[in-house]
Amino acid sequence: MSKGVFQPVGQKRLTNIAVVRLKKNGERFEIACYKNKVGDWRSGIEKDLDEVLQTTTIFHNVGKGVVAKDKELQAAFGTTDQHAICLEILAKGELQVGERERKQEYEHLFKDVAGVLVEKCVNPNTNRPYTLSMLERALRDIHFNLDPKKSAKQQALEALPLLQKEFPIERARMRLRLTVPVEAQQELEQLLQREAADVAGLDVAAGGMCVVVAQVEPGVFRDLNNFMQTTARGAGRLEVLSLAVMAEGATADEFANMGAAATRPVAAAQPEASSSGHVEHRPVGVGRVGERPTVAAPSGGGSGGAVVYARGPVSGLPEEHASRRERFAELDTLQPGWTVELRTKGDTVEAVFFHPSGERVGAFANARRMALQASKAAA
C-alpha cells in the first residue's frame, strides 16, 4: 500500500542561515539571519536590517520551522510588532555560530593580534617595526593559541613574552616630556636612571621648572605618573609625545636572520653641550633619544673598541669610574659573583656584565633584572 506524499503546511524550512536565539518568559524565540551579518550589525558596520534578516518571522525553532504565535509574542515582549522584536533579539540574543563562522572569527582575531604587535613592538636591533605578515608567521611558528573570549590587545601582550624567547622583539618605547620643580630634578634623574631611560634633553625653564624629554619602557609610565603625584606634589606635568617610538620600515633579511636581542649600552655621566651652548647633564646609563642598543664585543677578542677595564669584579673598577662602581655595587648585594668589563665605544665607555656562571648578559639593566630574580628566588 503506497503512502501519501507528506506536505507540511505550518513549516517554513530555511537553509544557509545563522540563528539568533533569546529565551524570555519561559519561551525560546529565534530569528533567521544571514551568515556573517549579525556581527556586522552589532558592531555598527551594517545599518540595513533587511541585509541582516532572512525574514522578520519569529520562530520557536528555526530548524523545524515552528512559528511563534502572536499571543506568545505579546506575553513575552509586550508587542506583536515583529520588526521591534527582531531588533531586541538581535541585541540581546545568543548567536548560534557554525564551523565556518568560527573559523572566520578566528582568522580576524589572529590578524588583529598581529596588528596590535605591529603597532606596539619593534626589532630592538634596528628600532624598526615588523610587517604584519612577518608577525603572523612568527605567531604560527610559536604555535600561539588564541582565546576567542579575550581581546586582541590582551592576547598580543600575552604573546609577546613567548615571541621574545624565539625572536628579537620588544615593546616600542614611549617618548615623554616631564616637567618638575628643580627641587625634584635629582630624584627624577635617579628614577630615569634606574629604569634605563634614554634622555633626549634636560633643561631648566623659566619659573624654576626642569623639563626632561625621555624615552621609556611603557611599563614605566605608571611609576612616572605616581612620581608626579607624590614626589612632585602635583606641581609637575607629564606629557605623552609619542606612544610608540620607532624607525620606518623593516626588511625580510632582518627577520630571517634573527639573532639574540641586543642589550643597552651604559654611557658615562658626562655633561654635553647643545647647539645653543646649554650644558646637559645626564645620569649614568642614560643616553640620547635615537641611540639604540648595540651588542658589545665579548671579552677576549673581536671588534668593539679598546678594553678600559678587563673583566673583573665590580669592586675593582678604577677610581675614574667610581660613580659606576657605586652604582654597580648593588649587583653584589643582590647576587654575589657578578663581573664587568669596560670597553670604549666611540666617545663613550660601555659596560658589559657577566653572570656569576660566566654567561655574558650585557647591559646593567639586564644584569640587575637577573640579580633581582635570583635574590627573590633565594629569599
mmCIF file of C-alpha atoms in Angstrom:
data_model
loop_
_atom_site.group_PDB
_atom_site.id
_atom_site.type_symbol
_atom_site.label_atom_id
_atom_site.label_comp_id
_atom_site.label_asym_id
_atom_site.label_seq_id
_atom_site.Cartn_x
_atom_site.Cartn_y
_atom_site.Cartn_z
ATOM 1 C CA MET A 1 0.000 0.000 0.000
ATOM 2 C CA SER A 2 1.518 3.238 -1.084
ATOM 3 C CA LYS A 3 1.772 6.131 1.344
ATOM 4 C CA GLY A 4 0.559 9.607 0.508
ATOM 5 C CA VAL A 5 3.017 12.443 -0.002
ATOM 6 C CA PHE A 6 3.538 14.388 3.249
ATOM 7 C CA GLN A 7 3.269 18.120 2.649
ATOM 8 C CA PRO A 8 3.534 20.051 5.917
ATOM 9 C CA VAL A 9 1.594 23.282 5.910
ATOM 10 C CA GLY A 10 2.783 25.043 9.077
ATOM 11 C CA GLN A 11 6.543 24.734 8.473
ATOM 12 C CA LYS A 12 8.991 27.179 6.918
ATOM 13 C CA ARG A 13 12.294 25.491 6.173
ATOM 14 C CA LEU A 14 15.306 27.785 5.814
ATOM 15 C CA THR A 15 18.859 26.854 4.841
ATOM 16 C CA ASN A 16 22.262 28.573 4.945
ATOM 17 C CA ILE A 17 21.289 30.627 7.958
ATOM 18 C CA ALA A 18 22.638 31.923 11.239
ATOM 19 C CA VAL A 19 20.221 31.604 14.154
ATOM 20 C CA VAL A 20 19.967 34.173 16.951
ATOM 21 C CA ARG A 21 18.180 32.763 19.994
ATOM 22 C CA LEU A 22 16.619 34.507 23.004
ATOM 23 C CA LYS A 23 14.866 32.891 25.964
ATOM 24 C CA LYS A 24 12.171 35.067 27.525
ATOM 25 C CA ASN A 25 9.082 34.444 29.624
ATOM 26 C CA GLY A 26 9.882 30.726 29.662
ATOM 27 C CA GLU A 27 9.789 30.501 25.863
ATOM 28 C CA ARG A 28 12.524 30.266 23.243
ATOM 29 C CA PHE A 29 12.384 32.711 20.345
ATOM 30 C CA GLU A 30 14.619 32.547 17.287
ATOM 31 C CA ILE A 31 15.190 34.607 14.160
ATOM 32 C CA ALA A 32 16.881 33.571 10.914
ATOM 33 C CA CYS A 33 19.751 35.809 9.785
ATOM 34 C CA TYR A 34 22.317 35.832 7.018
ATOM 35 C CA LYS A 35 25.681 34.409 7.988
ATOM 36 C CA ASN A 36 28.432 36.891 8.885
ATOM 37 C CA LYS A 37 25.908 39.740 9.127
ATOM 38 C CA VAL A 38 24.968 39.557 12.801
ATOM 39 C CA GLY A 39 28.457 40.580 13.891
ATOM 40 C CA ASP A 40 28.457 43.471 11.406
ATOM 41 C CA TRP A 41 25.092 44.650 12.771
ATOM 42 C CA ARG A 42 26.228 44.504 16.382
ATOM 43 C CA SER A 43 29.478 46.331 15.621
ATOM 44 C CA GLY A 44 27.609 49.055 13.733
ATOM 45 C CA ILE A 45 29.054 48.269 10.310
ATOM 46 C CA GLU A 46 25.729 47.150 8.835
ATOM 47 C CA LYS A 47 22.801 49.573 9.161
ATOM 48 C CA ASP A 48 20.193 47.950 6.904
ATOM 49 C CA LEU A 49 18.128 45.385 8.829
ATOM 50 C CA ASP A 50 16.987 43.743 5.584
ATOM 51 C CA GLU A 51 20.623 42.831 4.890
ATOM 52 C CA VAL A 52 20.777 41.013 8.232
ATOM 53 C CA LEU A 53 17.440 39.171 8.468
ATOM 54 C CA GLN A 54 16.307 36.500 6.049
ATOM 55 C CA THR A 55 12.757 37.040 7.316
ATOM 56 C CA THR A 56 11.129 39.039 10.101
ATOM 57 C CA THR A 57 9.136 35.973 11.169
ATOM 58 C CA ILE A 58 9.730 34.989 14.800
ATOM 59 C CA PHE A 59 10.233 31.259 15.372
ATOM 60 C CA HIS A 60 10.250 28.915 18.314
ATOM 61 C CA ASN A 61 12.529 26.630 16.315
ATOM 62 C CA VAL A 62 14.009 27.785 13.023
ATOM 63 C CA GLY A 63 15.264 24.337 12.056
ATOM 64 C CA LYS A 64 11.813 22.782 12.349
ATOM 65 C CA GLY A 65 10.008 25.845 11.063
ATOM 66 C CA VAL A 66 7.860 26.278 14.203
ATOM 67 C CA VAL A 67 6.498 29.841 14.152
ATOM 68 C CA ALA A 68 5.739 31.737 17.377
ATOM 69 C CA LYS A 69 2.122 32.810 17.858
ATOM 70 C CA ASP A 70 1.060 36.417 18.353
ATOM 71 C CA LYS A 71 -0.263 35.806 21.872
ATOM 72 C CA GLU A 72 3.109 34.326 22.871
ATOM 73 C CA LEU A 73 4.920 37.339 21.443
ATOM 74 C CA GLN A 74 2.547 39.682 23.283
ATOM 75 C CA ALA A 75 3.110 37.874 26.574
ATOM 76 C CA ALA A 76 6.906 37.846 26.241
ATOM 77 C CA PHE A 77 7.683 41.177 24.544
ATOM 78 C CA GLY A 78 4.558 43.235 25.212
ATOM 79 C CA THR A 79 4.021 43.748 21.477
ATOM 80 C CA THR A 80 3.352 41.820 18.304
ATOM 81 C CA ASP A 81 5.467 44.148 16.151
ATOM 82 C CA GLN A 82 7.867 41.643 14.627
ATOM 83 C CA HIS A 83 10.308 44.342 13.473
ATOM 84 C CA ALA A 84 10.748 45.628 17.043
ATOM 85 C CA ILE A 85 11.009 42.084 18.403
ATOM 86 C CA CYS A 86 13.701 41.229 15.844
ATOM 87 C CA LEU A 87 15.725 44.251 16.980
ATOM 88 C CA GLU A 88 15.540 43.101 20.606
ATOM 89 C CA ILE A 89 16.522 39.532 19.750
ATOM 90 C CA LEU A 90 19.429 40.806 17.640
ATOM 91 C CA ALA A 91 20.649 42.982 20.512
ATOM 92 C CA LYS A 92 20.215 40.523 23.394
ATOM 93 C CA GLY A 93 20.082 37.098 21.785
ATOM 94 C CA GLU A 94 22.746 34.417 21.570
ATOM 95 C CA LEU A 95 24.219 33.774 18.140
ATOM 96 C CA GLN A 96 24.495 30.124 17.167
ATOM 97 C CA VAL A 97 27.851 30.068 15.384
ATOM 98 C CA GLY A 98 28.719 27.439 12.811
ATOM 99 C CA GLU A 99 32.116 25.990 11.963
ATOM 100 C CA ARG A 100 32.797 28.369 9.085
ATOM 101 C CA GLU A 101 31.823 31.389 11.176
ATOM 102 C CA ARG A 102 34.118 30.286 13.987
ATOM 103 C CA LYS A 103 36.959 29.860 11.524
ATOM 104 C CA GLN A 104 36.383 33.313 10.067
ATOM 105 C CA GLU A 105 36.240 34.916 13.523
ATOM 106 C CA TYR A 106 39.458 33.117 14.462
ATOM 107 C CA GLU A 107 41.218 34.459 11.360
ATOM 108 C CA HIS A 108 40.009 38.002 12.057
ATOM 109 C CA LEU A 109 41.165 37.786 15.675
ATOM 110 C CA PHE A 110 44.529 36.357 14.606
ATOM 111 C CA LYS A 111 45.101 39.302 12.264
ATOM 112 C CA ASP A 112 44.017 41.739 14.978
ATOM 113 C CA VAL A 113 46.554 40.270 17.425
ATOM 114 C CA ALA A 114 49.320 40.536 14.838
ATOM 115 C CA GLY A 115 48.178 44.095 14.062
ATOM 116 C CA VAL A 116 48.494 45.129 17.710
ATOM 117 C CA LEU A 117 52.032 43.728 17.784
ATOM 118 C CA VAL A 118 52.886 45.701 14.627
ATOM 119 C CA GLU A 119 51.694 48.927 16.262
ATOM 120 C CA LYS A 120 53.377 48.409 19.631
ATOM 121 C CA CYS A 121 56.563 46.411 19.004
ATOM 122 C CA VAL A 122 59.898 46.832 17.228
ATOM 123 C CA ASN A 123 63.059 44.920 16.437
ATOM 124 C CA PRO A 124 65.436 46.041 19.245
ATOM 125 C CA ASN A 125 68.427 45.769 16.899
ATOM 126 C CA THR A 126 67.040 48.303 14.416
ATOM 127 C CA ASN A 127 64.158 50.023 16.263
ATOM 128 C CA ARG A 128 62.002 49.346 13.219
ATOM 129 C CA PRO A 129 58.586 47.650 13.178
ATOM 130 C CA TYR A 130 57.913 44.266 11.662
ATOM 131 C CA THR A 131 55.363 43.833 8.907
ATOM 132 C CA LEU A 132 52.021 42.164 9.531
ATOM 133 C CA SER A 133 52.956 39.057 7.540
ATOM 134 C CA MET A 134 56.208 38.651 9.493
ATOM 135 C CA LEU A 135 54.437 38.663 12.844
ATOM 136 C CA GLU A 136 51.670 36.364 11.614
ATOM 137 C CA ARG A 137 54.340 33.884 10.592
ATOM 138 C CA ALA A 138 56.114 34.311 13.930
ATOM 139 C CA LEU A 139 52.884 33.635 15.858
ATOM 140 C CA ARG A 140 52.343 30.464 13.854
ATOM 141 C CA ASP A 141 55.948 29.390 14.426
ATOM 142 C CA ILE A 142 55.490 29.522 18.212
ATOM 143 C CA HIS A 143 52.077 27.803 17.887
ATOM 144 C CA PHE A 144 50.251 30.566 19.748
ATOM 145 C CA ASN A 145 46.674 29.572 20.588
ATOM 146 C CA LEU A 146 44.015 32.282 20.571
ATOM 147 C CA ASP A 147 41.231 32.611 23.120
ATOM 148 C CA PRO A 148 38.073 33.950 21.419
ATOM 149 C CA LYS A 149 36.858 35.351 24.749
ATOM 150 C CA LYS A 150 39.862 37.683 25.151
ATOM 151 C CA SER A 151 40.566 40.924 23.321
ATOM 152 C CA ALA A 152 43.242 41.214 20.644
ATOM 153 C CA LYS A 153 45.313 43.635 22.756
ATOM 154 C CA GLN A 154 45.258 41.359 25.795
ATOM 155 C CA GLN A 155 46.372 38.364 23.757
ATOM 156 C CA ALA A 156 49.065 40.378 21.969
ATOM 157 C CA LEU A 157 50.607 41.226 25.350
ATOM 158 C CA GLU A 158 50.420 37.541 26.313
ATOM 159 C CA ALA A 159 52.087 36.510 23.049
ATOM 160 C CA LEU A 160 54.979 38.985 23.376
ATOM 161 C CA PRO A 161 56.962 37.062 26.069
ATOM 162 C CA LEU A 162 56.590 33.883 24.010
ATOM 163 C CA LEU A 163 57.852 35.652 20.891
ATOM 164 C CA GLN A 164 60.803 37.111 22.805
ATOM 165 C CA LYS A 165 62.044 33.594 23.564
ATOM 166 C CA GLU A 166 62.483 32.947 19.836
ATOM 167 C CA PHE A 167 62.790 36.333 18.101
ATOM 168 C CA PRO A 168 64.301 39.778 18.763
ATOM 169 C CA ILE A 169 61.192 41.801 19.557
ATOM 170 C CA GLU A 170 60.282 44.254 22.301
ATOM 171 C CA ARG A 171 57.704 46.896 23.151
ATOM 172 C CA ALA A 172 58.412 50.191 21.429
ATOM 173 C CA ARG A 173 59.381 52.922 23.860
ATOM 174 C CA MET A 174 57.222 55.908 24.705
ATOM 175 C CA ARG A 175 58.537 59.453 24.306
ATOM 176 C CA LEU A 176 57.547 61.651 27.243
ATOM 177 C CA ARG A 177 58.072 65.240 28.325
ATOM 178 C CA LEU A 178 58.341 65.605 32.093
ATOM 179 C CA THR A 179 58.171 68.989 33.799
ATOM 180 C CA VAL A 180 59.030 69.054 37.511
ATOM 181 C CA PRO A 181 60.225 71.640 40.056
ATOM 182 C CA VAL A 182 64.002 71.979 40.236
ATOM 183 C CA GLU A 183 63.881 70.541 43.763
ATOM 184 C CA ALA A 184 62.642 67.212 42.353
ATOM 185 C CA GLN A 185 65.127 67.103 39.451
ATOM 186 C CA GLN A 186 67.655 64.832 41.150
ATOM 187 C CA GLU A 187 65.028 62.289 42.204
ATOM 188 C CA LEU A 188 63.592 62.271 38.682
ATOM 189 C CA GLU A 189 67.041 61.644 37.189
ATOM 190 C CA GLN A 190 67.585 58.771 39.613
ATOM 191 C CA LEU A 191 64.232 57.244 38.653
ATOM 192 C CA LEU A 192 65.016 57.519 34.939
ATOM 193 C CA GLN A 193 68.460 56.047 35.581
ATOM 194 C CA ARG A 194 67.014 53.026 37.406
ATOM 195 C CA GLU A 195 64.610 52.384 34.545
ATOM 196 C CA ALA A 196 67.345 52.686 31.866
ATOM 197 C CA ALA A 197 65.577 55.576 30.147
ATOM 198 C CA ASP A 198 67.013 57.346 27.101
ATOM 199 C CA VAL A 199 67.118 61.066 27.898
ATOM 200 C CA ALA A 200 66.996 63.376 24.873
ATOM 201 C CA GLY A 201 67.254 66.671 26.684
ATOM 202 C CA LEU A 202 67.305 68.244 30.105
ATOM 203 C CA ASP A 203 66.800 71.955 30.594
ATOM 204 C CA VAL A 204 65.772 74.395 33.298
ATOM 205 C CA ALA A 205 62.937 76.585 32.083
ATOM 206 C CA ALA A 206 61.715 79.882 33.433
ATOM 207 C CA GLY A 207 59.983 79.725 36.784
ATOM 208 C CA GLY A 208 62.352 77.172 38.283
ATOM 209 C CA MET A 209 60.931 74.183 36.391
ATOM 210 C CA CYS A 210 63.068 71.378 34.990
ATOM 211 C CA VAL A 211 61.992 69.943 31.615
ATOM 212 C CA VAL A 212 63.137 66.454 30.593
ATOM 213 C CA VAL A 213 62.369 64.675 27.316
ATOM 214 C CA ALA A 214 62.976 60.938 27.552
ATOM 215 C CA GLN A 215 62.112 57.591 26.029
ATOM 216 C CA VAL A 216 60.935 54.954 28.498
ATOM 217 C CA GLU A 217 59.500 51.462 28.501
ATOM 218 C CA PRO A 218 55.668 51.527 28.541
ATOM 219 C CA GLY A 219 55.652 49.789 31.917
ATOM 220 C CA VAL A 220 57.474 52.749 33.491
ATOM 221 C CA PHE A 221 54.681 55.201 32.670
ATOM 222 C CA ARG A 222 52.700 54.376 35.807
ATOM 223 C CA ASP A 223 55.752 54.864 38.047
ATOM 224 C CA LEU A 224 56.416 58.249 36.466
ATOM 225 C CA ASN A 225 52.785 59.251 36.892
ATOM 226 C CA ASN A 226 52.926 58.275 40.573
ATOM 227 C CA PHE A 227 56.155 60.274 40.895
ATOM 228 C CA MET A 228 54.364 63.353 39.572
ATOM 229 C CA GLN A 229 51.562 62.928 42.091
ATOM 230 C CA THR A 230 53.758 62.227 45.117
ATOM 231 C CA THR A 231 57.328 63.486 44.898
ATOM 232 C CA ALA A 232 56.483 66.415 42.616
ATOM 233 C CA ARG A 233 53.391 67.048 44.800
ATOM 234 C CA GLY A 234 51.182 67.625 41.793
ATOM 235 C CA ALA A 235 53.301 70.546 40.608
ATOM 236 C CA GLY A 236 54.783 68.550 37.722
ATOM 237 C CA ARG A 237 53.357 67.699 34.337
ATOM 238 C CA LEU A 238 53.646 64.501 32.302
ATOM 239 C CA GLU A 239 53.021 64.715 28.549
ATOM 240 C CA VAL A 240 52.996 61.846 26.049
ATOM 241 C CA LEU A 241 54.781 62.931 22.875
ATOM 242 C CA SER A 242 54.638 59.514 21.196
ATOM 243 C CA LEU A 243 53.060 56.226 22.256
ATOM 244 C CA ALA A 244 55.495 54.163 20.181
ATOM 245 C CA VAL A 245 58.863 55.490 19.017
ATOM 246 C CA MET A 246 60.104 53.541 16.027
ATOM 247 C CA ALA A 247 62.002 53.956 12.788
ATOM 248 C CA GLU A 248 60.301 53.286 9.487
ATOM 249 C CA GLY A 249 60.397 50.023 7.587
ATOM 250 C CA ALA A 250 61.850 46.551 8.076
ATOM 251 C CA THR A 251 63.466 44.074 5.757
ATOM 252 C CA ALA A 252 62.846 40.393 5.214
ATOM 253 C CA ASP A 253 66.555 39.700 5.727
ATOM 254 C CA GLU A 254 66.406 41.204 9.211
ATOM 255 C CA PHE A 255 63.518 38.927 10.063
ATOM 256 C CA ALA A 256 65.147 35.850 8.557
ATOM 257 C CA ASN A 257 68.457 36.479 10.312
ATOM 258 C CA MET A 258 67.044 36.992 13.776
ATOM 259 C CA GLY A 259 69.672 36.732 16.448
ATOM 260 C CA ALA A 260 69.831 37.417 20.125
ATOM 261 C CA ALA A 261 68.154 40.593 21.306
ATOM 262 C CA ALA A 262 70.542 43.482 21.689
ATOM 263 C CA THR A 263 71.472 44.988 25.017
ATOM 264 C CA ARG A 264 71.587 48.612 26.009
ATOM 265 C CA PRO A 265 74.952 50.376 26.436
ATOM 266 C CA VAL A 266 75.729 52.126 29.690
ATOM 267 C CA ALA A 267 77.091 55.584 28.950
ATOM 268 C CA ALA A 268 79.336 57.601 31.216
ATOM 269 C CA ALA A 269 77.809 60.506 33.126
ATOM 270 C CA GLN A 270 79.303 63.435 31.239
ATOM 271 C CA PRO A 271 77.887 66.884 30.522
ATOM 272 C CA GLU A 272 77.230 67.616 26.855
ATOM 273 C CA ALA A 273 76.876 70.990 25.226
ATOM 274 C CA SER A 274 73.886 71.587 22.951
ATOM 275 C CA SER A 275 73.960 73.733 19.828
ATOM 276 C CA SER A 276 72.746 76.688 21.904
ATOM 277 C CA GLY A 277 75.646 76.320 24.311
ATOM 278 C CA HIS A 278 73.492 74.958 27.133
ATOM 279 C CA VAL A 279 75.128 72.113 29.047
ATOM 280 C CA GLU A 280 73.000 68.998 29.520
ATOM 281 C CA HIS A 281 73.739 66.700 32.449
ATOM 282 C CA ARG A 282 72.706 63.080 32.158
ATOM 283 C CA PRO A 283 72.752 60.386 34.798
ATOM 284 C CA VAL A 284 74.870 57.318 34.274
ATOM 285 C CA GLY A 285 73.281 54.804 31.921
ATOM 286 C CA VAL A 286 71.025 57.357 30.199
ATOM 287 C CA GLY A 287 71.665 58.141 26.554
ATOM 288 C CA ARG A 288 70.203 60.289 23.822
ATOM 289 C CA VAL A 289 66.966 59.594 22.004
ATOM 290 C CA GLY A 290 67.631 57.506 18.922
ATOM 291 C CA GLU A 291 70.656 55.721 20.397
ATOM 292 C CA ARG A 292 69.516 52.128 20.095
ATOM 293 C CA PRO A 293 71.044 49.189 21.914
ATOM 294 C CA THR A 294 74.123 47.571 20.460
ATOM 295 C CA VAL A 295 75.829 44.332 21.312
ATOM 296 C CA ALA A 296 79.230 44.806 22.859
ATOM 297 C CA ALA A 297 82.014 42.507 21.754
ATOM 298 C CA PRO A 298 82.665 39.671 24.171
ATOM 299 C CA SER A 299 85.764 39.666 26.280
ATOM 300 C CA GLY A 300 88.749 38.081 24.697
ATOM 301 C CA GLY A 301 88.711 39.315 21.130
ATOM 302 C CA GLY A 302 86.646 40.726 18.301
ATOM 303 C CA SER A 303 85.796 44.291 17.426
ATOM 304 C CA GLY A 304 84.174 46.674 19.867
ATOM 305 C CA GLY A 305 86.870 49.127 20.984
ATOM 306 C CA ALA A 306 89.725 49.047 23.437
ATOM 307 C CA VAL A 307 89.334 47.420 26.831
ATOM 308 C CA VAL A 308 89.370 50.055 29.572
ATOM 309 C CA TYR A 309 88.836 47.624 32.432
ATOM 310 C CA ALA A 310 89.410 43.918 31.832
ATOM 311 C CA ARG A 311 86.718 41.573 33.040
ATOM 312 C CA GLY A 312 86.779 41.573 36.809
ATOM 313 C CA PRO A 313 84.769 42.268 39.969
ATOM 314 C CA VAL A 314 82.692 45.432 40.252
ATOM 315 C CA SER A 315 84.589 46.456 43.369
ATOM 316 C CA GLY A 316 87.800 46.532 41.320
ATOM 317 C CA LEU A 317 86.697 49.343 38.987
ATOM 318 C CA PRO A 318 89.336 52.132 38.938
ATOM 319 C CA GLU A 319 88.824 55.454 40.686
ATOM 320 C CA GLU A 320 87.966 57.315 37.481
ATOM 321 C CA HIS A 321 84.885 55.091 37.297
ATOM 322 C CA ALA A 322 83.969 55.471 40.972
ATOM 323 C CA SER A 323 80.420 56.578 40.171
ATOM 324 C CA ARG A 324 79.849 53.386 38.212
ATOM 325 C CA ARG A 325 81.452 51.309 40.931
ATOM 326 C CA GLU A 326 78.992 52.716 43.477
ATOM 327 C CA ARG A 327 76.047 52.171 41.176
ATOM 328 C CA PHE A 328 77.002 48.649 40.101
ATOM 329 C CA ALA A 329 77.731 47.567 43.693
ATOM 330 C CA GLU A 330 74.028 46.747 44.007
ATOM 331 C CA LEU A 331 74.617 43.609 41.924
ATOM 332 C CA ASP A 332 76.924 42.035 44.514
ATOM 333 C CA THR A 333 74.385 42.862 47.204
ATOM 334 C CA LEU A 334 71.633 41.068 45.304
ATOM 335 C CA GLN A 335 73.732 38.183 43.962
ATOM 336 C CA PRO A 336 77.491 37.926 44.611
ATOM 337 C CA GLY A 337 79.853 36.909 41.832
ATOM 338 C CA TRP A 338 78.991 39.333 39.021
ATOM 339 C CA THR A 339 81.846 40.628 36.866
ATOM 340 C CA VAL A 340 82.058 43.576 34.497
ATOM 341 C CA GLU A 341 84.176 44.696 31.566
ATOM 342 C CA LEU A 342 84.526 48.285 30.312
ATOM 343 C CA ARG A 343 85.150 48.970 26.621
ATOM 344 C CA THR A 344 85.374 52.129 24.590
ATOM 345 C CA LYS A 345 82.662 52.695 22.012
ATOM 346 C CA GLY A 346 83.194 55.873 20.047
ATOM 347 C CA ASP A 347 83.435 58.707 22.552
ATOM 348 C CA THR A 348 81.821 56.725 25.356
ATOM 349 C CA VAL A 349 82.697 53.799 27.581
ATOM 350 C CA GLU A 350 80.175 50.977 27.840
ATOM 351 C CA ALA A 351 79.894 48.282 30.478
ATOM 352 C CA VAL A 352 79.308 44.609 29.698
ATOM 353 C CA PHE A 353 78.238 42.360 32.572
ATOM 354 C CA PHE A 354 78.791 38.648 33.095
ATOM 355 C CA HIS A 355 76.654 36.360 35.248
ATOM 356 C CA PRO A 356 78.334 34.502 38.145
ATOM 357 C CA SER A 357 78.014 31.389 35.980
ATOM 358 C CA GLY A 358 80.145 33.093 33.302
ATOM 359 C CA GLU A 359 77.298 33.818 30.881
ATOM 360 C CA ARG A 360 77.533 37.165 29.103
ATOM 361 C CA VAL A 361 74.455 39.239 29.988
ATOM 362 C CA GLY A 362 75.210 42.672 28.549
ATOM 363 C CA ALA A 363 73.856 45.927 29.941
ATOM 364 C CA PHE A 364 73.383 46.817 33.599
ATOM 365 C CA ALA A 365 69.585 46.847 33.270
ATOM 366 C CA ASN A 366 69.602 43.196 32.182
ATOM 367 C CA ALA A 367 72.107 42.222 34.862
ATOM 368 C CA ARG A 368 70.124 43.971 37.594
ATOM 369 C CA ARG A 369 66.907 42.278 36.465
ATOM 370 C CA MET A 370 68.523 38.830 36.645
ATOM 371 C CA ALA A 371 70.108 39.587 40.018
ATOM 372 C CA LEU A 372 66.746 40.713 41.406
ATOM 373 C CA GLN A 373 65.122 37.498 40.205
ATOM 374 C CA ALA A 374 67.873 35.420 41.802
ATOM 375 C CA SER A 375 67.555 37.366 45.060
ATOM 376 C CA LYS A 376 63.784 36.842 45.185
ATOM 377 C CA ALA A 377 64.167 33.149 44.394
ATOM 378 C CA ALA A 378 66.673 32.716 47.209
ATOM 379 C CA ALA A 379 64.524 34.600 49.741
#
